[in-house]
Amino acid sequence: MQIEKQMSGMLVGKRGVVFGAVDERSLAWHTAVACLRHGARLVLTNTSVAIELGTVSQLAESYGIPLIACDATKTDQIEALLTEAQALLGGKIDFILHAVAQSQNLRRHKSYEETDYNYFLRTLDISALSLHRLLQAALRLDAIATGGSVVTLTYIAAERSVAGYNDMSDAKAMLESIVRNFGRIYAERHRVRINAVSQSPTPTKAAGEFDRMNYFFRLTDELSPLGNADADDLADLCVALFSDLTRKVTMQTIYNDGGFSRTTLTTRFTDTYSRAIDDMPNE
């Protein structure tokens, strides 16, 4: 019973802020629920527009979680959020999930070679520099507790070319660089950990912006020895990264993708597609 109690309360006494939940499909929402299940106290945040268009306000109300509007591209709003979150939670923040990303180029189905640069700059601002702003503001306010943990969400397109992911690939590469650079600074000053999780394609609202996503899900699942990681798999990993069990893990990109990132071919993929390959005309 003692062991079960300890395992079910990995985040007991910890205070967290979760950025990016829109609805019940959101990776951020799944993570928030997992953190609550492990004993954490939370504040949720997203932009006013996302709160208005999504269902996160109803979800937050049903769980009794404070919800604060914040545009993560605005430093003054980030500072206000961090200050209010500490007041509501009764102390410094122990963990933060940064699940913030958006690309108008993807939404408007612009190819990489036809990138609109005004949209591109906005992609970088929302999807990468928002983490820099958040960490800069938190450092200035001394808002994150010693030994705390910050996790952001990335994708393998940060280091490999993925057709159709377009300017988000560049944003994720910048995001991972910010993880490493601020990770060193935070570790040296406050023993705070900063990591990125590279997640399998997951059927969220945002994923719908990626062309032919249903086919892509199936392909990556076939090429992953363990199959795609789902939203609950990500949530459990985030709980571990927020907990004291990973107190020496920092500045890493952790692949939560069923082995996809380390696999060329699987037996399952070969069995599924061998006939189609055999039927292809020789050139």
Coordinates of N, CA and C in Angstrom, one line a residue, residues 14-248:
K14 N 3.4 19.6 -5.8 CA 4.0 20.4 -6.8 C 3.0 21.3 -7.5
R15 N 3.5 22.4 -7.9 CA 2.6 23.4 -8.6 C 3.0 23.5 -10.0
G16 N 2.1 23.5 -10.9 CA 2.4 23.6 -12.4 C 1.6 24.5 -13.2
V17 N 2.1 24.9 -14.3 CA 1.4 25.8 -15.3 C 1.5 25.0 -16.6
V18 N 0.3 24.9 -17.2 CA 0.2 24.1 -18.5 C -0.3 25.1 -19.6
F19 N 0.6 25.3 -20.6 CA 0.3 26.1 -21.7 C -0.3 25.3 -22.9
G20 N -1.3 25.7 -23.5 CA -1.7 25.2 -24.8 C -2.9 24.3 -24.9
A21 N -3.6 24.0 -23.8 CA -4.8 23.1 -23.9 C -5.9 23.9 -24.6
V22 N -6.5 23.2 -25.6 CA -7.6 23.8 -26.4 C -8.9 23.0 -26.2
D23 N -8.8 21.7 -26.2 CA -10.0 20.8 -26.0 C -9.5 19.5 -25.5
E24 N -10.4 18.5 -25.4 CA -10.1 17.3 -24.7 C -9.1 16.4 -25.5
R25 N -8.9 16.8 -26.8 CA -7.9 16.0 -27.6 C -6.5 16.6 -27.5
S26 N -6.3 17.8 -26.9 CA -5.0 18.4 -26.8 C -4.0 17.6 -26.0
L27 N -2.8 17.6 -26.5 CA -1.7 17.0 -25.7 C -1.6 17.6 -24.3
A28 N -1.8 19.0 -24.3 CA -1.6 19.7 -23.1 C -2.7 19.3 -22.1
W29 N -4.0 19.1 -22.6 CA -5.0 18.7 -21.7 C -4.8 17.3 -21.1
H30 N -4.4 16.3 -21.9 CA -4.1 15.0 -21.4 C -3.0 15.1 -20.4
T31 N -2.0 15.9 -20.6 CA -0.9 16.1 -19.6 C -1.5 16.7 -18.3
A32 N -2.3 17.7 -18.4 CA -2.9 18.3 -17.3 C -3.6 17.3 -16.4
V33 N -4.4 16.5 -17.1 CA -5.2 15.5 -16.3 C -4.3 14.5 -15.6
A34 N -3.2 14.0 -16.3 CA -2.3 13.1 -15.7 C -1.6 13.7 -14.5
C35 N -1.3 15.0 -14.6 CA -0.6 15.7 -13.5 C -1.6 15.8 -12.3
L36 N -2.8 16.1 -12.5 CA -3.8 16.1 -11.4 C -3.9 14.8 -10.8
R37 N -3.9 13.7 -11.6 CA -4.0 12.4 -11.1 C -2.9 12.0 -10.2
H38 N -1.7 12.6 -10.4 CA -0.5 12.4 -9.6 C -0.3 13.4 -8.5
G39 N -1.4 14.2 -8.2 CA -1.4 15.0 -7.1 C -0.9 16.5 -7.2
A40 N -0.7 16.9 -8.5 CA -0.3 18.3 -8.7 C -1.4 19.3 -8.6
R41 N -1.1 20.5 -8.3 CA -2.0 21.6 -8.4 C -1.6 22.4 -9.7
L42 N -2.6 22.9 -10.4 CA -2.3 23.5 -11.8 C -3.0 24.8 -12.0
V43 N -2.4 25.5 -12.9 CA -3.1 26.6 -13.6 C -3.0 26.4 -15.1
L44 N -4.1 26.5 -15.8 CA -4.1 26.4 -17.3 C -4.0 27.7 -17.9
T45 N -3.4 27.8 -19.1 CA -3.4 29.0 -19.9 C -3.4 28.8 -21.4
N46 N -4.0 29.8 -22.0 CA -3.9 29.8 -23.5 C -4.3 31.2 -23.9
T47 N -4.3 31.5 -25.2 CA -4.7 32.8 -25.7 C -6.2 33.0 -25.5
S48 N -6.7 34.2 -25.4 CA -8.1 34.5 -25.3 C -8.9 33.9 -26.5
V49 N -8.3 34.0 -27.7 CA -9.0 33.4 -28.8 C -9.2 31.9 -28.7
A50 N -8.1 31.2 -28.3 CA -8.1 29.8 -28.2 C -9.1 29.4 -27.1
I51 N -9.2 30.1 -26.0 CA -10.1 29.8 -24.9 C -11.6 30.0 -25.5
E52 N -11.8 31.1 -26.2 CA -13.1 31.3 -26.8 C -13.6 30.3 -27.8
L53 N -12.7 29.8 -28.6 CA -13.0 28.9 -29.7 C -13.0 27.5 -29.3
G54 N -12.2 27.1 -28.3 CA -12.1 25.8 -27.8 C -13.1 25.5 -26.6
T55 N -12.8 24.3 -26.0 CA -13.6 23.9 -24.8 C -12.8 23.9 -23.5
V56 N -11.6 24.5 -23.5 CA -10.8 24.4 -22.3 C -11.4 25.0 -21.1
S57 N -12.2 26.1 -21.3 CA -12.8 26.7 -20.2 C -13.8 25.8 -19.4
Q58 N -14.6 25.0 -20.2 CA -15.5 24.0 -19.6 C -14.7 22.9 -18.9
L59 N -13.6 22.5 -19.6 CA -12.8 21.4 -19.0 C -12.2 21.9 -17.7
A60 N -11.6 23.1 -17.7 CA -11.0 23.7 -16.5 C -12.0 23.8 -15.4
E61 N -13.2 24.2 -15.7 CA -14.3 24.4 -14.7 C -14.7 23.0 -14.1
S62 N -14.7 22.0 -14.9 CA -15.2 20.7 -14.5 C -14.2 20.1 -13.5
Y63 N -12.9 20.5 -13.6 CA -11.8 20.0 -12.7 C -11.5 21.0 -11.7
G64 N -12.1 22.2 -11.7 CA -11.8 23.2 -10.7 C -10.4 23.7 -10.8
I65 N -9.9 23.9 -12.1 CA -8.6 24.4 -12.4 C -8.6 25.9 -12.8
P66 N -7.9 26.8 -12.2 CA -7.8 28.1 -12.7 C -7.4 28.2 -14.2
L67 N -8.0 29.1 -14.9 CA -7.7 29.3 -16.3 C -7.4 30.7 -16.6
I68 N -6.2 31.1 -17.0 CA -5.8 32.4 -17.2 C -5.4 32.7 -18.7
A69 N -6.0 33.7 -19.3 CA -5.7 34.0 -20.6 C -4.3 34.6 -20.7
C70 N -3.5 34.2 -21.7 CA -2.1 34.7 -21.9 C -1.7 34.5 -23.3
D71 N -1.2 35.5 -23.9 CA -0.6 35.4 -25.2 C 0.9 35.2 -25.0
A72 N 1.4 34.0 -25.3 CA 2.8 33.7 -25.0 C 3.8 34.4 -25.9
T73 N 3.4 35.2 -26.8 CA 4.3 36.1 -27.6 C 4.4 37.5 -27.0
K74 N 3.7 37.7 -25.8 CA 3.7 39.0 -25.2 C 4.3 38.9 -23.8
T75 N 5.5 39.5 -23.6 CA 6.2 39.4 -22.4 C 5.4 39.9 -21.2
D76 N 4.7 41.0 -21.3 CA 4.0 41.5 -20.2 C 2.9 40.6 -19.8
Q77 N 2.2 39.9 -20.7 CA 1.2 38.9 -20.4 C 1.8 37.7 -19.7
I78 N 3.0 37.3 -20.1 CA 3.7 36.1 -19.5 C 4.0 36.5 -18.0
E79 N 4.5 37.7 -17.8 CA 4.9 38.1 -16.5 C 3.7 38.1 -15.6
A80 N 2.6 38.7 -16.1 CA 1.3 38.7 -15.3 C 0.8 37.3 -15.0
L81 N 0.9 36.4 -16.0 CA 0.5 35.0 -15.7 C 1.3 34.4 -14.7
L82 N 2.6 34.5 -14.7 CA 3.5 33.9 -13.8 C 3.3 34.4 -12.4
T83 N 3.1 35.7 -12.3 CA 2.8 36.3 -11.0 C 1.5 35.9 -10.4
E84 N 0.4 35.8 -11.2 CA -0.9 35.4 -10.8 C -0.9 33.9 -10.4
A85 N -0.2 33.1 -11.2 CA -0.1 31.6 -11.0 C 0.5 31.4 -9.6
Q86 N 1.6 32.1 -9.3 CA 2.2 31.9 -8.0 C 1.3 32.3 -6.9
A87 N 0.5 33.3 -7.0 CA -0.4 33.7 -6.0 C -1.5 32.7 -5.8
L88 N -2.0 32.2 -6.9 CA -3.1 31.2 -6.8 C -2.6 29.9 -6.3
L89 N -1.4 29.5 -6.6 CA -0.9 28.2 -6.2 C -0.2 28.2 -4.9
G90 N 0.1 29.4 -4.4 CA 0.8 29.6 -3.1 C 2.3 29.4 -3.1
G91 N 2.9 29.7 -4.1 CA 4.4 29.6 -4.1 C 4.9 29.5 -5.5
K92 N 6.3 29.3 -5.6 CA 6.9 29.2 -6.9 C 6.4 28.0 -7.7
I93 N 6.6 28.1 -9.0 CA 6.1 27.0 -9.9 C 7.2 25.9 -10.0
D94 N 6.7 24.7 -9.9 CA 7.6 23.5 -9.9 C 7.8 23.0 -11.3
F95 N 6.7 23.1 -12.2 CA 6.9 22.6 -13.5 C 6.0 23.4 -14.5
I96 N 6.4 23.4 -15.7 CA 5.7 24.1 -16.8 C 5.7 23.2 -18.0
L97 N 4.5 23.1 -18.7 CA 4.5 22.5 -20.0 C 4.2 23.6 -21.0
H98 N 5.1 23.7 -22.0 CA 5.0 24.6 -23.1 C 4.5 23.8 -24.3
A99 N 3.2 23.9 -24.6 CA 2.7 23.2 -25.8 C 2.1 24.3 -26.7
V100 N 2.9 25.1 -27.3 CA 2.5 26.3 -28.0 C 3.1 26.2 -29.4
A101 N 2.3 26.2 -30.4 CA 2.8 26.1 -31.8 C 1.6 26.5 -32.8
Q102 N 2.0 27.2 -33.8 CA 1.0 27.5 -34.9 C 1.8 28.0 -36.1
S103 N 1.2 27.6 -37.3 CA 1.8 28.1 -38.5 C 0.7 28.4 -39.5
Q104 N 0.6 29.7 -39.9 CA -0.3 30.1 -40.9 C 0.1 29.5 -42.3
N105 N 1.3 29.3 -42.5 CA 1.7 28.6 -43.8 C 1.2 27.2 -43.9
L106 N 1.2 26.5 -42.8 CA 0.6 25.2 -42.8 C -0.9 25.3 -43.0
R107 N -1.6 26.2 -42.2 CA -3.0 26.3 -42.3 C -3.5 26.7 -43.7
R108 N -2.7 27.4 -44.4 CA -3.1 27.9 -45.7 C -2.5 27.0 -46.8
H109 N -1.9 25.8 -46.4 CA -1.3 24.8 -47.3 C -0.3 25.4 -48.2
K110 N 0.5 26.3 -47.7 CA 1.6 26.8 -48.6 C 2.8 25.8 -48.5
S111 N 3.4 25.5 -49.6 CA 4.6 24.6 -49.6 C 5.8 25.4 -49.1
Y112 N 6.8 24.6 -48.7 CA 8.0 25.2 -48.1 C 8.6 26.3 -49.1
E113 N 8.7 25.9 -50.4 CA 9.3 26.8 -51.3 C 8.5 28.1 -51.6
E114 N 7.2 28.1 -51.2 CA 6.3 29.2 -51.4 C 6.0 29.9 -50.0
T115 N 6.8 29.7 -49.1 CA 6.6 30.2 -47.7 C 6.4 31.7 -47.8
D116 N 5.3 32.2 -47.1 CA 5.1 33.6 -46.9 C 5.9 34.0 -45.7
Y117 N 6.8 35.0 -45.9 CA 7.7 35.3 -44.8 C 7.1 36.0 -43.6
N118 N 6.0 36.8 -43.9 CA 5.3 37.3 -42.7 C 4.7 36.2 -41.9
Y119 N 4.1 35.2 -42.5 CA 3.6 34.1 -41.7 C 4.8 33.3 -41.1
F120 N 5.9 33.2 -41.8 CA 7.0 32.5 -41.3 C 7.5 33.1 -40.0
L121 N 7.7 34.4 -40.0 CA 8.1 35.1 -38.8 C 7.2 34.9 -37.6
R122 N 5.9 34.9 -37.9 CA 4.9 34.6 -36.9 C 5.0 33.2 -36.4
T123 N 5.3 32.3 -37.3 CA 5.5 30.9 -36.9 C 6.6 30.8 -35.8
L124 N 7.7 31.4 -36.1 CA 8.9 31.4 -35.2 C 8.5 32.1 -33.9
D125 N 7.8 33.2 -34.0 CA 7.4 33.9 -32.8 C 6.6 33.1 -31.8
I126 N 5.6 32.4 -32.4 CA 4.6 31.6 -31.6 C 5.3 30.3 -31.2
S127 N 5.9 29.6 -32.1 CA 6.3 28.2 -31.9 C 7.6 28.0 -31.2
A128 N 8.5 29.0 -31.3 CA 9.8 28.9 -30.7 C 10.1 30.0 -29.7
L129 N 10.0 31.3 -30.2 CA 10.4 32.4 -29.3 C 9.5 32.6 -28.1
S130 N 8.3 32.0 -28.2 CA 7.4 32.0 -27.0 C 8.1 31.3 -25.8
L131 N 8.8 30.2 -26.1 CA 9.5 29.5 -25.0 C 10.7 30.4 -24.5
H132 N 11.4 31.1 -25.4 CA 12.4 32.0 -24.9 C 11.9 33.1 -24.0
R133 N 10.8 33.7 -24.5 CA 10.2 34.7 -23.7 C 9.7 34.2 -22.3
L134 N 9.1 33.0 -22.3 CA 8.6 32.4 -21.1 C 9.8 32.2 -20.1
L135 N 10.9 31.6 -20.6 CA 12.0 31.3 -19.7 C 12.7 32.5 -19.3
Q136 N 12.8 33.5 -20.2 CA 13.5 34.8 -19.8 C 12.7 35.5 -18.7
A137 N 11.3 35.5 -18.9 CA 10.5 36.2 -17.9 C 10.5 35.4 -16.5
A138 N 10.5 34.1 -16.6 CA 10.5 33.3 -15.4 C 11.8 33.5 -14.6
L139 N 12.9 33.6 -15.4 CA 14.2 33.8 -14.8 C 14.3 35.2 -14.1
R140 N 13.8 36.2 -14.8 CA 13.8 37.5 -14.2 C 12.9 37.6 -12.9
L141 N 11.8 36.9 -12.9 CA 10.9 36.9 -11.8 C 11.3 35.9 -10.7
D142 N 12.2 35.0 -11.0 CA 12.6 33.9 -10.2 C 11.3 33.1 -9.8
A143 N 10.6 32.8 -10.9 CA 9.3 32.2 -10.7 C 9.3 30.6 -10.6
I144 N 10.4 30.0 -11.0 CA 10.5 28.5 -11.0 C 11.3 28.1 -9.8
A145 N 10.7 27.1 -9.1 CA 11.4 26.7 -7.9 C 12.7 25.9 -8.2
T146 N 13.6 25.9 -7.3 CA 14.8 25.1 -7.4 C 14.5 23.7 -7.6
G147 N 15.1 23.1 -8.6 CA 14.8 21.7 -8.9 C 13.6 21.5 -9.8
G148 N 13.1 22.6 -10.3 CA 11.9 22.5 -11.2 C 12.1 21.9 -12.5
S149 N 11.1 21.8 -13.3 CA 11.2 21.2 -14.6 C 10.3 21.9 -15.7
V150 N 10.9 22.1 -16.9 CA 10.1 22.7 -18.0 C 10.2 21.7 -19.1
V151 N 9.0 21.4 -19.7 CA 9.0 20.6 -20.9 C 8.3 21.3 -22.1
T152 N 8.9 21.2 -23.2 CA 8.2 21.7 -24.4 C 8.1 20.6 -25.4
L153 N 7.2 20.8 -26.4 CA 6.9 19.7 -27.4 C 7.5 20.1 -28.7
T154 N 8.2 19.1 -29.3 CA 8.9 19.3 -30.6 C 8.5 18.1 -31.5
Y155 N 9.2 18.0 -32.6 CA 8.9 16.9 -33.6 C 10.2 16.6 -34.3
I156 N 10.3 15.4 -34.8 CA 11.5 14.9 -35.5 C 11.9 15.8 -36.7
A157 N 10.9 16.5 -37.3 CA 11.2 17.4 -38.4 C 12.2 18.5 -38.0
A158 N 12.5 18.7 -36.8 CA 13.5 19.6 -36.4 C 14.9 19.2 -36.9
E159 N 15.1 17.9 -37.1 CA 16.4 17.4 -37.6 C 16.3 16.6 -38.9
R160 N 15.1 16.3 -39.4 CA 15.0 15.6 -40.6 C 14.0 16.3 -41.5
S161 N 14.1 16.1 -42.8 CA 13.2 16.7 -43.7 C 11.9 15.9 -43.8
V162 N 10.8 16.5 -43.5 CA 9.5 15.9 -43.5 C 8.6 16.7 -44.5
A163 N 8.3 16.0 -45.6 CA 7.5 16.7 -46.6 C 6.1 17.2 -46.0
G164 N 5.8 18.5 -46.2 CA 4.6 19.0 -45.8 C 4.6 19.7 -44.4
Y165 N 5.7 19.5 -43.6 CA 5.7 20.1 -42.3 C 6.2 21.6 -42.4
N166 N 6.9 21.9 -43.5 CA 7.2 23.3 -43.9 C 7.9 24.1 -42.9
D167 N 7.4 25.3 -42.6 CA 8.2 26.2 -41.7 C 8.2 25.8 -40.3
M168 N 7.3 24.9 -39.9 CA 7.3 24.4 -38.5 C 8.6 23.6 -38.3
S169 N 9.2 23.0 -39.3 CA 10.5 22.3 -39.1 C 11.5 23.3 -38.6
D170 N 11.6 24.5 -39.2 CA 12.6 25.5 -38.8 C 12.3 25.9 -37.4
A171 N 11.0 26.1 -37.1 CA 10.6 26.6 -35.7 C 11.0 25.5 -34.7
K172 N 10.8 24.3 -35.0 CA 11.1 23.2 -34.0 C 12.6 23.1 -33.8
A173 N 13.4 23.4 -34.9 CA 14.9 23.3 -34.7 C 15.3 24.5 -33.8
M174 N 14.7 25.7 -34.0 CA 15.0 26.8 -33.1 C 14.6 26.5 -31.7
L175 N 13.4 25.9 -31.5 CA 12.9 25.5 -30.2 C 13.9 24.6 -29.4
E176 N 14.4 23.6 -30.1 CA 15.4 22.7 -29.5 C 16.7 23.4 -29.1
S177 N 17.1 24.4 -29.9 CA 18.3 25.2 -29.6 C 18.0 26.0 -28.3
I178 N 16.8 26.5 -28.2 CA 16.5 27.3 -27.0 C 16.5 26.4 -25.7
V179 N 16.0 25.2 -25.9 CA 16.0 24.2 -24.8 C 17.5 24.0 -24.3
R180 N 18.4 23.8 -25.2 CA 19.8 23.6 -24.8 C 20.4 24.8 -24.2
N181 N 20.2 25.9 -24.8 CA 20.9 27.1 -24.3 C 20.3 27.6 -22.9
F182 N 19.0 27.7 -22.8 CA 18.4 28.1 -21.5 C 18.5 26.9 -20.5
G183 N 18.6 25.7 -21.0 CA 18.7 24.5 -20.1 C 20.0 24.6 -19.3
R184 N 21.1 25.0 -20.0 CA 22.4 25.2 -19.3 C 22.3 26.3 -18.3
I185 N 21.7 27.4 -18.7 CA 21.6 28.6 -17.7 C 20.8 28.2 -16.5
Y186 N 19.7 27.6 -16.7 CA 18.8 27.3 -15.6 C 19.4 26.2 -14.7
A187 N 20.1 25.3 -15.3 CA 20.7 24.2 -14.5 C 21.8 24.8 -13.6
E188 N 22.6 25.7 -14.2 CA 23.7 26.2 -13.4 C 23.2 27.2 -12.3
R189 N 22.1 27.9 -12.5 CA 21.7 28.9 -11.5 C 20.7 28.3 -10.5
H190 N 19.8 27.5 -11.0 CA 18.7 27.0 -10.1 C 18.4 25.5 -10.1
R191 N 19.3 24.8 -10.8 CA 19.1 23.3 -10.9 C 17.7 23.0 -11.5
V192 N 17.2 23.8 -12.4 CA 16.0 23.6 -13.1 C 16.3 22.9 -14.4
R193 N 15.5 21.9 -14.7 CA 15.7 21.1 -15.9 C 14.8 21.6 -17.1
I194 N 15.3 21.6 -18.3 CA 14.5 22.0 -19.4 C 14.7 20.9 -20.5
N195 N 13.6 20.3 -21.0 CA 13.7 19.2 -22.0 C 12.6 19.4 -23.0
A196 N 12.9 18.8 -24.2 CA 11.9 18.8 -25.3 C 11.5 17.3 -25.5
V197 N 10.2 17.1 -25.7 CA 9.7 15.8 -26.1 C 9.3 15.8 -27.5
S198 N 9.9 14.9 -28.3 CA 9.5 14.7 -29.7 C 8.5 13.6 -29.8
Q199 N 7.3 14.0 -30.0 CA 6.1 13.1 -30.0 C 5.8 12.5 -31.3
S200 N 5.2 11.2 -31.3 CA 4.7 10.7 -32.5 C 3.6 11.6 -33.0
P201 N 3.3 11.5 -34.3 CA 2.1 12.2 -34.8 C 0.8 11.8 -34.0
T202 N 0.1 12.7 -33.6 CA -1.1 12.4 -32.7 C -2.3 13.2 -33.2
P203 N -3.5 12.6 -33.2 CA -4.7 13.2 -33.8 C -5.3 14.3 -32.9
T204 N -4.6 15.4 -32.9 CA -5.1 16.6 -32.2 C -5.8 17.5 -33.3
K205 N -6.4 18.6 -32.8 CA -7.0 19.6 -33.7 C -5.9 20.2 -34.6
A206 N -4.7 20.5 -34.0 CA -3.6 21.2 -34.7 C -3.1 20.2 -35.8
A207 N -3.1 18.9 -35.5 CA -2.6 18.0 -36.5 C -3.4 18.0 -37.8
G208 N -4.6 18.4 -37.7 CA -5.4 18.5 -38.9 C -4.9 19.5 -40.0
E209 N -4.0 20.4 -39.6 CA -3.4 21.3 -40.5 C -2.4 20.7 -41.5
F210 N -2.0 19.5 -41.1 CA -1.0 18.8 -41.9 C -1.7 18.0 -43.0
D211 N -1.3 18.2 -44.2 CA -1.9 17.5 -45.3 C -1.8 16.0 -45.2
R212 N -2.9 15.3 -45.5 CA -3.0 13.8 -45.6 C -2.6 13.2 -44.3
M213 N -3.0 13.8 -43.1 CA -2.5 13.3 -41.8 C -2.9 11.9 -41.5
N214 N -4.1 11.4 -42.0 CA -4.5 10.1 -41.7 C -3.5 9.1 -42.3
Y215 N -3.0 9.3 -43.5 CA -2.1 8.4 -44.1 C -0.7 8.5 -43.3
F216 N -0.4 9.7 -42.9 CA 0.9 9.8 -42.2 C 0.8 9.1 -40.8
F217 N -0.3 9.1 -40.1 CA -0.4 8.4 -38.9 C -0.2 6.9 -39.1
R218 N -0.8 6.4 -40.2 CA -0.7 5.0 -40.4 C 0.7 4.6 -40.8
L219 N 1.4 5.4 -41.6 CA 2.7 5.2 -42.0 C 3.7 5.1 -40.8
T220 N 3.6 6.1 -40.0 CA 4.6 6.2 -38.8 C 4.3 5.1 -37.8
D221 N 3.0 4.7 -37.7 CA 2.6 3.6 -36.9 C 3.3 2.3 -37.4
E222 N 3.2 2.1 -38.7 CA 3.8 0.9 -39.3 C 5.3 0.9 -39.1
L223 N 5.9 2.0 -39.1 CA 7.4 2.1 -39.1 C 7.9 2.2 -37.6
S224 N 7.0 2.2 -36.6 CA 7.4 2.3 -35.2 C 7.3 0.9 -34.6
P225 N 8.4 0.3 -34.1 CA 8.4 -1.0 -33.6 C 7.3 -1.2 -32.5
L226 N 7.1 -0.1 -31.7 CA 6.1 -0.2 -30.6 C 4.8 0.5 -31.0
G227 N 4.7 1.0 -32.2 CA 3.6 1.7 -32.7 C 3.7 3.2 -32.2
N228 N 2.8 4.0 -32.8 CA 2.8 5.4 -32.4 C 2.5 5.6 -30.9
A229 N 3.2 6.6 -30.3 CA 2.8 7.0 -28.9 C 1.6 7.9 -29.0
D230 N 0.6 7.6 -28.1 CA -0.6 8.5 -28.1 C -0.5 9.6 -27.0
A231 N -1.6 10.3 -26.9 CA -1.6 11.5 -26.0 C -1.4 11.1 -24.5
D232 N -1.9 9.9 -24.1 CA -1.7 9.5 -22.8 C -0.3 9.0 -22.5
D233 N 0.4 8.4 -23.5 CA 1.8 8.1 -23.4 C 2.6 9.3 -23.2
L234 N 2.3 10.4 -23.9 CA 3.0 11.7 -23.7 C 2.8 12.2 -22.3
A235 N 1.5 12.1 -21.9 CA 1.2 12.7 -20.5 C 2.0 12.0 -19.4
D236 N 2.1 10.6 -19.5 CA 2.8 9.9 -18.5 C 4.3 10.2 -18.6
L237 N 4.8 10.4 -19.8 CA 6.3 10.8 -19.8 C 6.5 12.2 -19.2
C238 N 5.6 13.1 -19.5 CA 5.7 14.5 -18.9 C 5.6 14.4 -17.4
V239 N 4.7 13.6 -16.8 CA 4.7 13.4 -15.4 C 6.1 12.9 -14.8
A240 N 6.7 12.0 -15.5 CA 8.0 11.5 -15.1 C 9.0 12.6 -15.2
L241 N 9.0 13.5 -16.2 CA 9.9 14.6 -16.4 C 9.7 15.7 -15.4
F242 N 8.4 15.8 -15.0 CA 8.1 16.8 -13.9 C 8.5 16.4 -12.5
S243 N 8.6 15.1 -12.4 CA 8.8 14.5 -11.0 C 10.3 14.5 -10.7
D244 N 10.6 14.2 -9.4 CA 11.9 14.2 -8.9 C 12.7 13.0 -9.4
L245 N 12.0 12.0 -10.1 CA 12.7 10.8 -10.6 C 13.6 11.2 -11.7
T246 N 13.5 12.3 -12.3 CA 14.3 12.7 -13.5 C 15.1 13.9 -13.2
R247 N 15.6 14.0 -12.0 CA 16.2 15.3 -11.5 C 17.6 15.6 -12.2
K248 N 18.2 14.6 -12.9 CA 19.4 14.9 -13.6 C 19.3 14.8 -15.1

